[in-house]
mmCIF file of C-alpha atoms in Angstrom:
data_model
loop_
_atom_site.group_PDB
_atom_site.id
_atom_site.type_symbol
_atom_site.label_atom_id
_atom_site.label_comp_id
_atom_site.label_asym_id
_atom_site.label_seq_id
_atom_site.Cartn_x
_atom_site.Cartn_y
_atom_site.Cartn_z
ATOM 1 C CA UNK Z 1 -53.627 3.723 -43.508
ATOM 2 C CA UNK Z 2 -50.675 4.710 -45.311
ATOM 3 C CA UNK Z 3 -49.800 6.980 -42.302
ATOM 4 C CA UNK Z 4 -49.578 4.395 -39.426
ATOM 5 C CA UNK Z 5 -47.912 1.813 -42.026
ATOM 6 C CA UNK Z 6 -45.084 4.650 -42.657
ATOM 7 C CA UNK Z 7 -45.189 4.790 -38.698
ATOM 8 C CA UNK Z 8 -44.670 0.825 -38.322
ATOM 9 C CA UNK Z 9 -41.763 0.843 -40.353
ATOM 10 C CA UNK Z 10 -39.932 4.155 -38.903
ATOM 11 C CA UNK Z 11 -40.355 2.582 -35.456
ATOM 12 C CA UNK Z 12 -39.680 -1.070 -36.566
ATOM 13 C CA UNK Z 13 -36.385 0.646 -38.096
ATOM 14 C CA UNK Z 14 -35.403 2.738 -35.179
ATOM 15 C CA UNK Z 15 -35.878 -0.222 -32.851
ATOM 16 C CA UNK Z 16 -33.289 -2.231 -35.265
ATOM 17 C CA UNK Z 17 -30.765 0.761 -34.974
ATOM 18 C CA UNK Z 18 -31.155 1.275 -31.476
ATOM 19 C CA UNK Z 19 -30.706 -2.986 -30.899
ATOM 20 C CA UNK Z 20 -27.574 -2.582 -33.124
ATOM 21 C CA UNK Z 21 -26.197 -0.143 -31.719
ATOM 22 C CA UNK Z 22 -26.635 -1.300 -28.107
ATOM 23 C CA UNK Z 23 -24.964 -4.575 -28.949
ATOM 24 C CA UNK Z 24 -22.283 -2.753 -30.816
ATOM 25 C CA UNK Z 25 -21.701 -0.933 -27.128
ATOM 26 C CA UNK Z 26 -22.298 -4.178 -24.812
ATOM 27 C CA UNK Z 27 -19.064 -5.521 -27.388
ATOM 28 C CA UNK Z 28 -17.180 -2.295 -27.149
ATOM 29 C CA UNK Z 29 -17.346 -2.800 -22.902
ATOM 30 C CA UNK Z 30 -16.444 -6.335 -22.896
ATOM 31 C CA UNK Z 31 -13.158 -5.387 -25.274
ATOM 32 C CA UNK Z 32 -12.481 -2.696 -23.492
ATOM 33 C CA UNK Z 33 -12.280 -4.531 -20.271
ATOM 34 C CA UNK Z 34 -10.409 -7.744 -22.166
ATOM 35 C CA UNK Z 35 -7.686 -5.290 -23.089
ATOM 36 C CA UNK Z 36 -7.213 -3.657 -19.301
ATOM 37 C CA UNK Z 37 -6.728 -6.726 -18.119
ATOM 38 C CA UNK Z 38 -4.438 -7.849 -20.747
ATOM 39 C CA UNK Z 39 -2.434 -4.672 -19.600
ATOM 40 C CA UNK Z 40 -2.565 -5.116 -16.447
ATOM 41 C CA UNK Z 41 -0.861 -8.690 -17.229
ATOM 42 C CA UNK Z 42 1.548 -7.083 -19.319
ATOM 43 C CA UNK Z 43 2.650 -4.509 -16.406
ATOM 44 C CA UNK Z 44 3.274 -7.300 -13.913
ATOM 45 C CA UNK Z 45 5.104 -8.881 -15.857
ATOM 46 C CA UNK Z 46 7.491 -6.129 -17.019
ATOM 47 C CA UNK Z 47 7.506 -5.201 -12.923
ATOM 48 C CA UNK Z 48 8.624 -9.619 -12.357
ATOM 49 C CA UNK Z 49 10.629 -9.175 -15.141
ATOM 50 C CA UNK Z 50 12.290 -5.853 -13.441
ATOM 51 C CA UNK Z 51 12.757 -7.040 -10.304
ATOM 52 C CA UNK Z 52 14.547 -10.483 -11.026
ATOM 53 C CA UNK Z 53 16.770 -8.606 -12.669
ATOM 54 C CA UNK Z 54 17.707 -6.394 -10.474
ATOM 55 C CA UNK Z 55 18.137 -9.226 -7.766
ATOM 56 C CA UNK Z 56 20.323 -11.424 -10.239
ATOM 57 C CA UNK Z 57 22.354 -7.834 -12.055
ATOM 58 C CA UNK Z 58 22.332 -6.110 -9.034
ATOM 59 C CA UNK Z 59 26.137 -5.960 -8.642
ATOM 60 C CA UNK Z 60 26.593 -5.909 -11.897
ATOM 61 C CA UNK Z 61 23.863 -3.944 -13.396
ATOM 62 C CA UNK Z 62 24.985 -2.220 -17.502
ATOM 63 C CA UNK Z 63 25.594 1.398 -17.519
ATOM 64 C CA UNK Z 64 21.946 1.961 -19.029
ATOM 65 C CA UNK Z 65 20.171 0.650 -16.466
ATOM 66 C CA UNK Z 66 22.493 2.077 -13.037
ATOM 67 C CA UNK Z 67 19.943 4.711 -13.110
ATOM 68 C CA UNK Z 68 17.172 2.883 -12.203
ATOM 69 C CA UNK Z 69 19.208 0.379 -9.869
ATOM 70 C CA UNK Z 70 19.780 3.932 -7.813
ATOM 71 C CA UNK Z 71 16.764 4.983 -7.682
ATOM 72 C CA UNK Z 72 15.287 1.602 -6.442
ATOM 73 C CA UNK Z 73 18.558 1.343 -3.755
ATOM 74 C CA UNK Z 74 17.210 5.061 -2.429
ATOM 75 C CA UNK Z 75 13.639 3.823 -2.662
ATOM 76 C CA UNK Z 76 14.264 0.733 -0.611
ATOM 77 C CA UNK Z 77 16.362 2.650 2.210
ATOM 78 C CA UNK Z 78 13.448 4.808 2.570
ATOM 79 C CA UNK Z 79 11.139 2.900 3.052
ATOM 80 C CA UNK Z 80 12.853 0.685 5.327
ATOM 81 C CA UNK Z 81 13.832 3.707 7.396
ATOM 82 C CA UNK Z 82 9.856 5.120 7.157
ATOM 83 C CA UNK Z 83 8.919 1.767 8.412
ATOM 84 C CA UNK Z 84 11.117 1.604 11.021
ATOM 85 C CA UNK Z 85 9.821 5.127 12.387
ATOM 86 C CA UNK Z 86 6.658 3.683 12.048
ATOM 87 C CA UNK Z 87 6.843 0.568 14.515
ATOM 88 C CA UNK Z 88 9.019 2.711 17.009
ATOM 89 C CA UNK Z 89 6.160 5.067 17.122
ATOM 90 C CA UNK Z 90 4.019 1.681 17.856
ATOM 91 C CA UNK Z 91 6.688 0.421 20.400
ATOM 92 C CA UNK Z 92 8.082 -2.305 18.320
ATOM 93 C CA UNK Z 93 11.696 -3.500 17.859
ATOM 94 C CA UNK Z 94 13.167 -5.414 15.443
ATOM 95 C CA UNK Z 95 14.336 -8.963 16.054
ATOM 96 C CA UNK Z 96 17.665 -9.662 16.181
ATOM 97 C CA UNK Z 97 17.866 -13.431 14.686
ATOM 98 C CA UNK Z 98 15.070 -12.981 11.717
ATOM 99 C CA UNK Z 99 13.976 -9.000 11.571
ATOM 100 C CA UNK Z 100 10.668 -9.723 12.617
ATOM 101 C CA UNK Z 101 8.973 -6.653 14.536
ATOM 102 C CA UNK Z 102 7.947 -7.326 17.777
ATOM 103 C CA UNK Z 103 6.439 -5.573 20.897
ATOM 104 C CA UNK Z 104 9.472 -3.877 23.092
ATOM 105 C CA UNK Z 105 8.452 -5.550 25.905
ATOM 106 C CA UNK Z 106 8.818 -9.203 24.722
ATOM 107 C CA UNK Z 107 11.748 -10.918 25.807
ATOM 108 C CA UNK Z 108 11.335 -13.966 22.944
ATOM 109 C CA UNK Z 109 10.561 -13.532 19.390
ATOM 110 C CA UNK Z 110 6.656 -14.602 18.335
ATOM 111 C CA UNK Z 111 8.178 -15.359 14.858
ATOM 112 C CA UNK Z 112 11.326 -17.649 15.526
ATOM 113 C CA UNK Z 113 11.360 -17.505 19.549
ATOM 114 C CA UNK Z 114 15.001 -16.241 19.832
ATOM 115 C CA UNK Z 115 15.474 -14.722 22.902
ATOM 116 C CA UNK Z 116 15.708 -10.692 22.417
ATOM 117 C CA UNK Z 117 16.647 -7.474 24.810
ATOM 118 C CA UNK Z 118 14.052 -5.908 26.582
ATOM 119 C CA UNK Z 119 13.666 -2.765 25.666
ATOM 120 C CA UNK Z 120 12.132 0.141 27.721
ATOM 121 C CA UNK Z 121 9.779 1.897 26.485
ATOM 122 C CA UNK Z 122 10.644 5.432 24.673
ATOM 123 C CA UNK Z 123 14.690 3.615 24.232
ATOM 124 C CA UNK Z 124 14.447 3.454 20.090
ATOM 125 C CA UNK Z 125 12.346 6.777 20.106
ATOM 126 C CA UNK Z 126 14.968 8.752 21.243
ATOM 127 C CA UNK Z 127 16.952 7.907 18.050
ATOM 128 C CA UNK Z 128 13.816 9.517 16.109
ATOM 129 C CA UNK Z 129 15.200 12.589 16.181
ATOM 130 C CA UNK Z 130 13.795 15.858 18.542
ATOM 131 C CA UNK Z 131 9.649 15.160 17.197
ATOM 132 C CA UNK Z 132 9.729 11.597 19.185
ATOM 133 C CA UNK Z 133 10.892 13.149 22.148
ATOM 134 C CA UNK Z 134 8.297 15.877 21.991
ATOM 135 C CA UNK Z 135 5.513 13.526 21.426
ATOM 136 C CA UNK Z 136 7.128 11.358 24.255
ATOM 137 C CA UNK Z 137 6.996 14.582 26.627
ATOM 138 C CA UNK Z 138 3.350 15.200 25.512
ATOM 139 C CA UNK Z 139 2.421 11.611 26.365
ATOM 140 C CA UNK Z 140 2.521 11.883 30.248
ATOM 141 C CA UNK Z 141 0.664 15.408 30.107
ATOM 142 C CA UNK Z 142 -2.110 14.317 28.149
ATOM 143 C CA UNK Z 143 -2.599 11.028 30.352
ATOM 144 C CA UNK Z 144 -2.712 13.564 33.389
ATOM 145 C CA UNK Z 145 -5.151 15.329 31.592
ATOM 146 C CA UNK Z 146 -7.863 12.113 30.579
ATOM 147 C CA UNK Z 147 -7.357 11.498 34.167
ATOM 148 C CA UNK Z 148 -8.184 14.636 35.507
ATOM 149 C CA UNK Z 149 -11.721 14.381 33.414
ATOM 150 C CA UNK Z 150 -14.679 13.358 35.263
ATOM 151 C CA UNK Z 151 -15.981 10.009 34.464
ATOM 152 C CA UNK Z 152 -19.530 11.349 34.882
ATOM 153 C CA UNK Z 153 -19.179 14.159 32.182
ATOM 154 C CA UNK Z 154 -19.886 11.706 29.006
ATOM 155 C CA UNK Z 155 -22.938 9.969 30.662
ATOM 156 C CA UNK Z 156 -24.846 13.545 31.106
ATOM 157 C CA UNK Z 157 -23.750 14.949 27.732
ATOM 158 C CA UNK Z 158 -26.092 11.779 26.475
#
């Protein structure tokens, strides 16, 4: 008997390892994920911290941090000026009392009801540059060409 008692204990002592070490992993995991999320506090709190301070310094910002206040300026313009190609490409204009986008076509503001200019369509595009107008040349031909399409074609190909 000597055998299967020497087996008893390897196994009874393998099964304590393995138990200790899986609980040593579960606590690993839940640390791991207590310290992301303690980072990911930390980071948006540096980014709050940032930003108020570039809205309260921005006029005013110290020589060591005029680098950053650039690149955020540059940022900003750029992405006002992608989303502004954006919503012309949708037919949207901005409105003039509180810079809410609205359709083209809408003579009062859904946001603040000011009354706006109607603008026709394709008016903003043209201020786009030369790719707008080629996509706004392309838009008539490929109508003509949905039109010119059978209506019975997609019922057979079924």
């Amino acid at each position: 008997m000597g055998f299967f008692d020497t087996l008893g204990e390897t196994i009874t002592s393998t099964g304590k390892v393995v138990g200790s070490k899986t609980k040593e992993a579960a606590e690993t995991a839940k640390l791991n994920l207590q310290i992301a999320q303690e980072e990911a506090r930390l980071k948006k709190a540096y980014e709050a911290l940032g930003e108020a301070y570039f809205k309260n310094h921005e006029d005013d910002m110290p020589e060591q941090y005029a680098v950053y206040a650039v690149d955020i300026r540059e940022s900003a313009a750029r992405l006002d000026s992608l989303t502004k190609d954006k919503q012309i490409l949708k037919n949207q204009k901005r409105c003039g009392s509180c810079g809410a986008w609205m359709p083209n076509e809408d003579r009062f503001c859904g946001k603040c009801g000011a009354e706006n200019e109607i603008l026709a369509k394709g008016t903003e595009a043209k201020e786009a540059g030369p790719e707008a107008e080629a996509a706004e040349q392309a838009e008539p031909e490929a109508e003509a060409a949905e039109q010119a399409e059978p209506a019975g074609d997609e019922e057979e190909a079924e």
